[in-house]
Coordinates of C-alpha atoms in Angstrom, one line a residue:
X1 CA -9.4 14.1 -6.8
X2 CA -11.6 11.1 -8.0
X3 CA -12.8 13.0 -10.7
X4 CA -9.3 13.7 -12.1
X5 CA -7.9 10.5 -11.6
X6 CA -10.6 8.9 -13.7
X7 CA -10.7 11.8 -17.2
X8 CA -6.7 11.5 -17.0
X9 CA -6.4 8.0 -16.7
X10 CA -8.6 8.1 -20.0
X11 CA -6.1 10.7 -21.6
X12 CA -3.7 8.5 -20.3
X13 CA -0.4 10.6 -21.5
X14 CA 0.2 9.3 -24.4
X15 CA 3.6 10.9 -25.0
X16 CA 4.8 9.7 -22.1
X17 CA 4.0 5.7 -23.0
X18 CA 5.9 6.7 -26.2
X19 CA 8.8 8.5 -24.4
X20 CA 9.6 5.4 -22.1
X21 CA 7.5 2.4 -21.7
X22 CA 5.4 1.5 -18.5
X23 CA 7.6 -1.5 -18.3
X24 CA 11.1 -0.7 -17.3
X25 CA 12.2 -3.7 -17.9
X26 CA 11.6 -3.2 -22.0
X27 CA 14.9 -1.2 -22.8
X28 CA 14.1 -1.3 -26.5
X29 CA 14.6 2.1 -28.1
X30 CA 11.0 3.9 -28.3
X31 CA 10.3 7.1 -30.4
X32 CA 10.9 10.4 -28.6
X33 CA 8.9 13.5 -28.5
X34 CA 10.0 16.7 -29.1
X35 CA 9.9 18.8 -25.8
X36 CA 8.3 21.7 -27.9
X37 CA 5.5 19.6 -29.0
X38 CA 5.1 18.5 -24.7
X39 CA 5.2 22.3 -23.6
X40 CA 3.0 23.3 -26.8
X41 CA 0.1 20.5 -25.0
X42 CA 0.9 20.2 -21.3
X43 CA 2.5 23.9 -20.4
X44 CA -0.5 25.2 -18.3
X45 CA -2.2 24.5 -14.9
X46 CA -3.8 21.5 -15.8
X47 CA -1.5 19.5 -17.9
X48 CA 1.3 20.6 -15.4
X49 CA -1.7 18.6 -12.7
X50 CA -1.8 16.0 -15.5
X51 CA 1.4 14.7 -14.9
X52 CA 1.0 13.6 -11.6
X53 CA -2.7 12.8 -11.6
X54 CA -1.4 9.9 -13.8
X55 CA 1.0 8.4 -11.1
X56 CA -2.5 8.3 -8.5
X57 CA -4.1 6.7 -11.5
X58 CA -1.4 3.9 -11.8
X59 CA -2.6 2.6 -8.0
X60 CA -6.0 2.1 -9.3
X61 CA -3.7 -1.1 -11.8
X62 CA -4.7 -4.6 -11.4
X63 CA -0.9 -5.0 -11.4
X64 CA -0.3 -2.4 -8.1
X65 CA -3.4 -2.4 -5.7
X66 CA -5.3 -5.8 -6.4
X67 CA -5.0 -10.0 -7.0
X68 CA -1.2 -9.9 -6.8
X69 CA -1.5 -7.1 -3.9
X70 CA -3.6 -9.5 -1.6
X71 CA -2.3 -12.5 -2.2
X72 CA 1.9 -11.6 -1.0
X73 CA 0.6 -8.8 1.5
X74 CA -2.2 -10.9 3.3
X75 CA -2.8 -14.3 1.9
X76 CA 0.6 -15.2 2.7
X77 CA 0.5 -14.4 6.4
X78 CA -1.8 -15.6 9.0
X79 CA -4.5 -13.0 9.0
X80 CA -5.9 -14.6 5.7
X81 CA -6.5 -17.9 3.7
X82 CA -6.4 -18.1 -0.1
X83 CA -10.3 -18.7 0.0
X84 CA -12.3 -19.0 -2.9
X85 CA -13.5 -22.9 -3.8
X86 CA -10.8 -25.0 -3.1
X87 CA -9.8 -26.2 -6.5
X88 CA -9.5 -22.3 -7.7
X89 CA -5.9 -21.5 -7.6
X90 CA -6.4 -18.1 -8.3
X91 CA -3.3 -18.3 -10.7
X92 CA -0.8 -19.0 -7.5
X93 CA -2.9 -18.0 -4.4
X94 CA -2.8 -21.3 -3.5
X95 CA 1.3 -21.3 -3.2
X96 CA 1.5 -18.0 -1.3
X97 CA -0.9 -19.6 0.9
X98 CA 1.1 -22.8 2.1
X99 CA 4.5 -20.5 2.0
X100 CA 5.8 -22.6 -1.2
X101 CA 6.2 -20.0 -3.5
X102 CA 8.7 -19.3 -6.5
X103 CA 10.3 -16.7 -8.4
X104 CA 8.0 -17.7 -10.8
X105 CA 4.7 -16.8 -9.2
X106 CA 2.9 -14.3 -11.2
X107 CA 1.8 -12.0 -8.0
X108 CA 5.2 -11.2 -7.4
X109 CA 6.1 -10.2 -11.2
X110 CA 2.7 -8.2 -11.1
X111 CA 3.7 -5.8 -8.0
X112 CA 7.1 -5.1 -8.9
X113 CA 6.0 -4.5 -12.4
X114 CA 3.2 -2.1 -10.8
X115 CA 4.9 -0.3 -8.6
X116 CA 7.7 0.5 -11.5
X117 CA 5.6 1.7 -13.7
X118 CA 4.0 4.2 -10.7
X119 CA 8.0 5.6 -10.0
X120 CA 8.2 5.9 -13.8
X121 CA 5.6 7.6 -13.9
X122 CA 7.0 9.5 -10.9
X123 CA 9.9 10.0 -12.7
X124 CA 8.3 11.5 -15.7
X125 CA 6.0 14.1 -13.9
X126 CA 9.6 15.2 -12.3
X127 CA 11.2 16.0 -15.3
X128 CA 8.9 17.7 -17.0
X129 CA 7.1 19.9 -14.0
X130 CA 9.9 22.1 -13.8
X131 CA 9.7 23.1 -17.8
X132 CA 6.2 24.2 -17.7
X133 CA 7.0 27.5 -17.0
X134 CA 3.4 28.4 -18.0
X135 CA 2.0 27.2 -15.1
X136 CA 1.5 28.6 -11.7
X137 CA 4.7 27.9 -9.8
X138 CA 3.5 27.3 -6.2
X139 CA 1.4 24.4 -8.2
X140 CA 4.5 22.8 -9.6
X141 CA 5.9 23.0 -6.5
X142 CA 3.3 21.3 -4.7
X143 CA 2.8 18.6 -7.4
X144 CA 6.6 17.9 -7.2
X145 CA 6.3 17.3 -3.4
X146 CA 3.6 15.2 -4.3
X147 CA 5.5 13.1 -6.8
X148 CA 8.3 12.3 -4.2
X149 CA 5.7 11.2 -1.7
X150 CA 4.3 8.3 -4.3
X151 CA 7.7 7.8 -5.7
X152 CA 8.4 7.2 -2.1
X153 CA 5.2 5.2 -1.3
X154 CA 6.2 2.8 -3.5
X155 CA 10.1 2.2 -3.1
X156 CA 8.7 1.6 0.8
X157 CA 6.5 -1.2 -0.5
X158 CA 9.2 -2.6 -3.2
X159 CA 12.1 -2.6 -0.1
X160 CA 9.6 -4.4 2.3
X161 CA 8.6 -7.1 0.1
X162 CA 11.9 -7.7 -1.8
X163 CA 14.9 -6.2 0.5
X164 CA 17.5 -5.2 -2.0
X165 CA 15.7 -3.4 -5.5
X166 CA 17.0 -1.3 -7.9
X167 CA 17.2 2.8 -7.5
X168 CA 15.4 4.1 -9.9
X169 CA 15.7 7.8 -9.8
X170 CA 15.3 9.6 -13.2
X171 CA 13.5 8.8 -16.7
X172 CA 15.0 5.5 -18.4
X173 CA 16.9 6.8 -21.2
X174 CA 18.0 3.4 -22.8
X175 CA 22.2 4.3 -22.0
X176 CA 24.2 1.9 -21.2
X177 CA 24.5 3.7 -18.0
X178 CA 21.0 3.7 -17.4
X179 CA 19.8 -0.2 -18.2
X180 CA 22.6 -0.7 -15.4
X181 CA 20.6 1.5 -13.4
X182 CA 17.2 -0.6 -13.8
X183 CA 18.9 -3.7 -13.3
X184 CA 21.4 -3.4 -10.5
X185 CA 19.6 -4.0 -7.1
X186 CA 20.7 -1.6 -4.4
X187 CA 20.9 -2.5 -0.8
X188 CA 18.1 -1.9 1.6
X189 CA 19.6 0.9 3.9
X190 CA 19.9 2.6 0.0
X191 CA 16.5 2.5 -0.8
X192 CA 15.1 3.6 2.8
X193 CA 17.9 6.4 2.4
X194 CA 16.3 7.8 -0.6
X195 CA 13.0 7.4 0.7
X196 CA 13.6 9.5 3.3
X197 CA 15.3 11.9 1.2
X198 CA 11.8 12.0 -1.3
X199 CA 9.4 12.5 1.7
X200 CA 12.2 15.3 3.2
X201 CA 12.1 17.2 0.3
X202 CA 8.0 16.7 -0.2
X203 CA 7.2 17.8 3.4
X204 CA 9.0 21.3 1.9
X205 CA 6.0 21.6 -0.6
X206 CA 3.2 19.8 0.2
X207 CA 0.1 21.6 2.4
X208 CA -2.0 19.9 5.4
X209 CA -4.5 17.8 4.3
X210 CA -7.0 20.5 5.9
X211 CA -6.2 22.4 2.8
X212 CA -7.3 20.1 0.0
X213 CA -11.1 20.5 -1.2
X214 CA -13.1 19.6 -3.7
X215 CA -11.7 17.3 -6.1
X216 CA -8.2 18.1 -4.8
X217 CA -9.4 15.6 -1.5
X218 CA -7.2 12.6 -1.1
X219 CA -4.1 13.9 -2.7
X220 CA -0.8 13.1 -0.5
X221 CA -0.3 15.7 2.1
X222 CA 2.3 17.1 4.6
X223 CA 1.1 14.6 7.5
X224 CA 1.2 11.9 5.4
X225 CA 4.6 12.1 4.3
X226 CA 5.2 12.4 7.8
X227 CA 3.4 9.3 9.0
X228 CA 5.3 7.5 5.9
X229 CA 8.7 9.0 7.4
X230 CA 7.7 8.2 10.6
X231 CA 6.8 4.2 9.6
X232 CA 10.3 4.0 7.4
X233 CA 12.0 4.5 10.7
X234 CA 10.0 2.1 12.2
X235 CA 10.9 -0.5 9.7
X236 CA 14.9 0.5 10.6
X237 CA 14.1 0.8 14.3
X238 CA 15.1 4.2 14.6
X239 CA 13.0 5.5 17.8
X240 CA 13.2 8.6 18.4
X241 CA 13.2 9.6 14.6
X242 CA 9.5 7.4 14.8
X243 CA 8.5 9.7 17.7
X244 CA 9.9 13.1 16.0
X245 CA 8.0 12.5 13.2
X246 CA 4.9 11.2 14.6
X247 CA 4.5 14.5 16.7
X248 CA 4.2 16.0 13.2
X249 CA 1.3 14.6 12.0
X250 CA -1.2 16.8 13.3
X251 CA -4.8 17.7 13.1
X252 CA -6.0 14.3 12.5
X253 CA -8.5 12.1 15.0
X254 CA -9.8 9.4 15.9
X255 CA -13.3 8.1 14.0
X256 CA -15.1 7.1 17.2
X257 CA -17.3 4.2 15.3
X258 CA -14.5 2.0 14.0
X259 CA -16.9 0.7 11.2
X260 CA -17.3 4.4 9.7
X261 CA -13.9 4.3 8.7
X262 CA -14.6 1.7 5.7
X263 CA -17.8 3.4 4.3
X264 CA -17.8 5.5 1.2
X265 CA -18.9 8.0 3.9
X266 CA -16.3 7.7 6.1
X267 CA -13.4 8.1 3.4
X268 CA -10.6 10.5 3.8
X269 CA -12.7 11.2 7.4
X270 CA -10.1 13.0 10.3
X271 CA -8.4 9.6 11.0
X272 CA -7.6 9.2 7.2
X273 CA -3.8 10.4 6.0
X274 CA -3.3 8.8 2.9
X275 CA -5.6 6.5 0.9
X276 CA -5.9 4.9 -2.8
X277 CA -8.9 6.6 -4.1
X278 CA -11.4 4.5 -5.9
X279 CA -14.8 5.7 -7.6
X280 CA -17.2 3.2 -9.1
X281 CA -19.9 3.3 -11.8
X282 CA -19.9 3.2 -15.6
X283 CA -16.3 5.1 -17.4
X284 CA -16.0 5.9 -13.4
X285 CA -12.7 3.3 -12.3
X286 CA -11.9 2.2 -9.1
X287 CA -9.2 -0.3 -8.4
X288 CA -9.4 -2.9 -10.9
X289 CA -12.0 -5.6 -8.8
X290 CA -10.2 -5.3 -5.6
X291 CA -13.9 -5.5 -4.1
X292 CA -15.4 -8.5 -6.3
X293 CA -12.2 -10.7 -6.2
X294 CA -13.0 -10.7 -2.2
X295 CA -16.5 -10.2 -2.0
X296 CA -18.4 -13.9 -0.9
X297 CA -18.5 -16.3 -3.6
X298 CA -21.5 -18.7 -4.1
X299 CA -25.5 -18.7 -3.6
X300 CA -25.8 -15.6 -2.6
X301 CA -22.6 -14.0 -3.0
X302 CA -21.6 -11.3 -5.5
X303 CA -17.4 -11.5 -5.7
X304 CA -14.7 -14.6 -6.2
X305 CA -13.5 -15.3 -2.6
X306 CA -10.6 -14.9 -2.1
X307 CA -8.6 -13.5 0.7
X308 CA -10.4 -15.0 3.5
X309 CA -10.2 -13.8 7.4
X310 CA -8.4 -17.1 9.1
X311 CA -10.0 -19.2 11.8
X312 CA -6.9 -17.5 13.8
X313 CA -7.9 -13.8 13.2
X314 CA -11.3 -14.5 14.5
X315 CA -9.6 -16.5 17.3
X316 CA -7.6 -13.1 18.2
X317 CA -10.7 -10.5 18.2
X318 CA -12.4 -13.3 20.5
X319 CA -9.4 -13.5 22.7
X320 CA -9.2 -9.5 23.1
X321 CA -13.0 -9.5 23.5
X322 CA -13.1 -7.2 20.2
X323 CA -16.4 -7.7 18.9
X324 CA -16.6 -3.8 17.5
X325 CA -13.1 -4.9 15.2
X326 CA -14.0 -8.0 14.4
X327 CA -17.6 -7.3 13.5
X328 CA -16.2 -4.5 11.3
X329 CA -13.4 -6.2 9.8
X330 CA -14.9 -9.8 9.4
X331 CA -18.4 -10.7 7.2
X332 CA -19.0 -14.2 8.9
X333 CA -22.0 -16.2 7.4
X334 CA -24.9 -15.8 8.0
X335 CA -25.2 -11.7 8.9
X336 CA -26.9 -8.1 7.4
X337 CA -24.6 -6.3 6.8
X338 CA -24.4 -2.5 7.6
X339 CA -26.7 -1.4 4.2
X340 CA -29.1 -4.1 4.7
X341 CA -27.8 -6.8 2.3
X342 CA -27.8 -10.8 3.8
X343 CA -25.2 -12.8 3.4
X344 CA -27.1 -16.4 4.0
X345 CA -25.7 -19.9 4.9
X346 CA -25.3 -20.9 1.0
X347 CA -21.9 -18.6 0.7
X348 CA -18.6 -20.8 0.3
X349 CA -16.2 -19.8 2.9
X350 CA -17.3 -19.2 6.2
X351 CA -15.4 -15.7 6.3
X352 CA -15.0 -12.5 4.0
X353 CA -13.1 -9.5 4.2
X354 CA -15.5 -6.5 5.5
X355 CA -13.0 -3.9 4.9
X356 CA -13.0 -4.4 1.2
X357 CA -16.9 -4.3 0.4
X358 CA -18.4 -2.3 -2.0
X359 CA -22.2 -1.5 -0.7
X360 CA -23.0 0.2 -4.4
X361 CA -20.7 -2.0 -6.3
X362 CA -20.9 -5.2 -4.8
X363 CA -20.1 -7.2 -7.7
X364 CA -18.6 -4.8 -10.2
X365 CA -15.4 -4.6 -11.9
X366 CA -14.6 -1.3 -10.3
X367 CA -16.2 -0.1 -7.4
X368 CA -16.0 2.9 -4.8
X369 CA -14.4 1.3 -1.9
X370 CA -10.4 2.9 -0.9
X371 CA -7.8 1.3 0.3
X372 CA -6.5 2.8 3.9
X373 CA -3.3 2.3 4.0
X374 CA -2.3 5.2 6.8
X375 CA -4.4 6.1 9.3
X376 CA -4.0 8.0 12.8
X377 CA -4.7 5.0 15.1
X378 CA -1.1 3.3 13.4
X379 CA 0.2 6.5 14.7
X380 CA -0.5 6.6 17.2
X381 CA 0.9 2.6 17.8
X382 CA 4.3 3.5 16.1
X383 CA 4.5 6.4 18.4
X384 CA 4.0 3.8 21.5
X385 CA 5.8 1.0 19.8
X386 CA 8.9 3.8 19.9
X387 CA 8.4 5.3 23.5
X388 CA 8.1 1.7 24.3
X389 CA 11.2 0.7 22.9
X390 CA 13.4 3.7 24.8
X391 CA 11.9 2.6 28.1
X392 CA 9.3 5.1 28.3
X393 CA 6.9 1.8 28.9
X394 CA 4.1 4.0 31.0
X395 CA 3.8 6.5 28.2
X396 CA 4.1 4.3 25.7
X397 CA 0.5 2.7 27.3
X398 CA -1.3 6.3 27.0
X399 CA -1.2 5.7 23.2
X400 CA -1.8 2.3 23.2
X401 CA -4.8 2.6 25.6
X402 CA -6.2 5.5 23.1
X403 CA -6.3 3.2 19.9
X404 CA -8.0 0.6 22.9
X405 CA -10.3 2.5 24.0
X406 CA -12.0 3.6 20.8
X407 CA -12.6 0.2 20.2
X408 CA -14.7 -0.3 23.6
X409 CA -11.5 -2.2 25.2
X410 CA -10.3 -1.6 28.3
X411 CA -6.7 -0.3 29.0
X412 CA -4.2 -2.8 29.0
X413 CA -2.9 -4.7 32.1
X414 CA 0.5 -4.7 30.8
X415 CA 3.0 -3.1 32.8
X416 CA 6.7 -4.3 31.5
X417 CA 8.5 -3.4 28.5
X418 CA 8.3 -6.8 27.2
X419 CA 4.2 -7.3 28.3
X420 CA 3.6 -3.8 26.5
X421 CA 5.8 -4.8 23.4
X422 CA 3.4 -7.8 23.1
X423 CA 0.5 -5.9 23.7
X424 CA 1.3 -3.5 21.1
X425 CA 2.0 -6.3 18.7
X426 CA -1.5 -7.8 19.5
X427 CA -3.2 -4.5 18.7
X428 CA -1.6 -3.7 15.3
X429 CA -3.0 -7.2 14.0
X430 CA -6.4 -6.3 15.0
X431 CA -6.5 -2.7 14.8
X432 CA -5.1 -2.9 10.7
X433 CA -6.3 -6.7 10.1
X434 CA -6.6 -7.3 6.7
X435 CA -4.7 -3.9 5.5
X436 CA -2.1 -4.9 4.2
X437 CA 0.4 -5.0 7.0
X438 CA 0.3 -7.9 8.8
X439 CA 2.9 -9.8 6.8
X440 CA 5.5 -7.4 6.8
X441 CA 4.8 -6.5 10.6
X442 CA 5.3 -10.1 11.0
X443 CA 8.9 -10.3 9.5
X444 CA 10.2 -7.0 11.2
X445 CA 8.9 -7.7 14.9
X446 CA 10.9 -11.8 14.1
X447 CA 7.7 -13.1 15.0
X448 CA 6.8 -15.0 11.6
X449 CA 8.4 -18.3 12.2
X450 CA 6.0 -18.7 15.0
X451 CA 3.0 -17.0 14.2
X452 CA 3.0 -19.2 10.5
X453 CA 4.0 -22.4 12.7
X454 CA 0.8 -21.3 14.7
X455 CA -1.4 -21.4 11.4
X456 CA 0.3 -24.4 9.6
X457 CA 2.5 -22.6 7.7
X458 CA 6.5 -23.5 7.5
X459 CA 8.2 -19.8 7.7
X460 CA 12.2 -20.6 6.0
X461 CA 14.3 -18.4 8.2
X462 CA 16.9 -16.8 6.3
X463 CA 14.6 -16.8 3.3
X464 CA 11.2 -15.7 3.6
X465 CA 11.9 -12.7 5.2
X466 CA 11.9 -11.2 1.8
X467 CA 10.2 -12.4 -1.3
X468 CA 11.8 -13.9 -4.3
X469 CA 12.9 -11.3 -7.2
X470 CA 10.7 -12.1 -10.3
X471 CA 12.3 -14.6 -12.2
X472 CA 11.7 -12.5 -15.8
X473 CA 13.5 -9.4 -13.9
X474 CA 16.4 -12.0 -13.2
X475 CA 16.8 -13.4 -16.7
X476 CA 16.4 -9.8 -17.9
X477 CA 19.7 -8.4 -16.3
X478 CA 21.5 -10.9 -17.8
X479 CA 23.9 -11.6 -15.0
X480 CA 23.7 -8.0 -13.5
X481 CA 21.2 -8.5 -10.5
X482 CA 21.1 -12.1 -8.2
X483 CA 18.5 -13.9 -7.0
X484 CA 16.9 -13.2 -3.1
X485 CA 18.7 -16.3 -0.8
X486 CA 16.9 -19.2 -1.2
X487 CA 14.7 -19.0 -4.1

């Protein structure tokens, strides 16, 4: 799918940036394009793939998968520090690191913005797939599935970060009915309602993963809009609907060297269900310098810094005894790492994220590395965070202890509900350290206050359980959307 992603982004749809801008948020009226002139270009196999290549294409955006990205999902929480030297900001990296935030930091404008344009996007493949009559129908059918899985994939990330958000669900058409649509925030239990609904209705279409080859590889599958349905209910603490859908995602393992997983040769391995899919090289995009703006800065270095492990992440692996984690999640000065290259003592920050390193690429624009953001081992912990959670605390150890042992840990000695809910807790951090989760596992377990009090960090209850709404969407609606509580 790499392959695609990177010749489409170039074509780039055109008539769809005429049609309806990226930005939903400009409701000026655009030019529209005849539907004849769309089915005379796009009504055949591969413009009907076209459409929804784009929307993969959108996660490779600055704006979606990047700065912004690390600085409110890991910067913020105590996993990471901003990094960097210490009189680079990194535009407001600084503020999401001491918790002091506005509506007016840029990271938060950038993800909302992103993740926007990928449902409009969404939107668009949606309306048109079911015109192309030209093309092979089990295709559309598949590519609509997969649509509702990204469309879904990123409602889950807009509801987590910012609670209430508007719905979406169809192409902006600049009505009166529709600009209150973009600006009229829906409640939570909404959102997660029509997430569920998307991912429902894509399990219908979508194949195993098994039966993706070639350059087809990476695109969204049956188990993973399972293990995204299963994680939505986790977020809503519905149990058993966790455990009912985590017994659906099958045919997936373990990757017995943790390390493997975050090699270009251990991408979209058995354990992988969904990733971002980035490709590196000359006209060959990944995500737009996710590696450099995290790779070690200084003598030595090849990237800008930022998003550092914390003194209290490297505290945790040591605690556990989790050297094989640590050592693969963690690039602590001075070390060779896995291709050879040496990090030496002249590097600023004492700590860089190993999970985001590019061995072709180091200091490119674009490089090859993916970003895992499902993988078997999380579920395999929802499934015992769930069991766990319904009393089943001895069954709910047989999954924890599988996720353990691959990384050359013992079974735990917990034995109580409450000893395995902590213990289950303490694996998640290290097992998806610096994936993106950590904040928002945080929050929904209640632990934040303490865990930021922990690291220095003052955690406003009643507040910073959600992020602040971007102030430009606010002033935008003109009275028809509120501000988040306390921003």
């Amino acid at each position: 799918m790499k392959k695609k992603i990177i010749f489409l982004s170039v074509l780039s749809l055109g008539f769809l940036n005429q049609n309806c801008s990226d930005d939903y948020l400009d409701t000026r009226p655009t030019e529209q394009v005849a539907l004849e002139d769309i089915l005379s270009e796009y009504n055949n196999n591969a413009g009907a793939e076209s459409f929804v290549t784009s929307i993969y294409s959108k996660y490779l955006d600055w704006n979606i998968s990047s700065f912004a990205w690390i600085g409110i999902s890991s910067i913020t929480s105590d996993d990471a520090d901003k990094g960097s030297s210490p009189g680079d900001s990194g535009s407001d990296k600084d503020v999401l690191d001491q918790l002091t935030f506005s509506s007016t930091s840029p990271s938060f404008q950038d993800v909302w913005e992103g993740h926007y344009q990928a449902i409009n996007r969404s939107n668009q493949a949606l309306k048109y797939l079911p015109l192309l009559d030209k093309a092979d129908a089990s295709l559309r059918s598949r590519l609509e599935g997969e649509a509702k899985f990204l469309r879904a994939f990123s409602y889950f990330i807009l509801v987590r970060s910012y609670g209430d958000v508007p719905l979406v669900n169809r192409v902006f058409e600049n009505t009166e009915e529709d600009r209150n649509m973009v600006f009229t925030r829906k409640s939570k239990a909404e959102i997660y309602a029509f997430i569920e609904s998307d991912l429902q209705s894509a399990i219908a279409t979508l194949p195993q993963k098994s039966a993706y080859t070639g350059d087809n590889v990476g695109r969204a599958s049956k188990g993973a809009a399972y293990a995204l349905l299963a994680k939505v209910a986790l977020y809503q603490k519905k149990w058993q609907q966790v455990i009912d859908n985590c017994d659906q995602v099958t045919g997936y393992s373990l990757t017995p060297n943790f390390q493997d997983i975050y090699k270009v040769s251990g991408e979209n391995n058995p354990e992988s269900i969904f990733e971002i899919q980035g490709k590196g090289g000359p006209s060959q995009p990944g995500i737009q310098q996710y590696s450099q703006v995290q790779g070690a800065r200084g003598a030595g270095g090849w990237g800008w810094g930022f998003n550092t492990p914390s003194q209290s992440l490297v505290d945790a692996f040591n605690a556990e005894g989790d050297t094989e984690r640590r050592d693969a999640t963690i690039i602590i000065k001075p070390t060779t790492l896995y291709d050879g290259r040496v990090v030496p003592t002249t590097v600023e920050n004492n700590y860089y994220n190993y999970k985001a390193y590019s061995s072709a690429f180091t200091g490119d624009d674009d490089s090859d590395t993916n970003i895992r953001y499902l993988r078997y081992s999380e579920v395999l912990l929802m499934k015992a965070e769930a069991l766990n959670e319904l009393g089943q605390t001895s069954n709910a150890a047989t999954f924890l202890n599988q996720v353990r042992n691959r990384a050359g840990l013992a079974n735990t000695i917990a034995t109580s509900q409450a000893d395995i809910r902590t213990a289950i807790y303490r694996e998640r951090r290290l097992e998806l350290a610096m994936e993106h989760d950590r904040w928002f596992d945080l929050v929904r377990t209640g632990q934040a206050a303490a865990a930021m009090s922990a690291n220095g960090k003052t955690f406003k209850v009643g507040t910073h359980e959600v992020f602040p709404i971007p102030n430009k969407f606010i002033l935008e609606a003109k009275g028809l959307a509120s501000q988040n509580l306390g921003y």
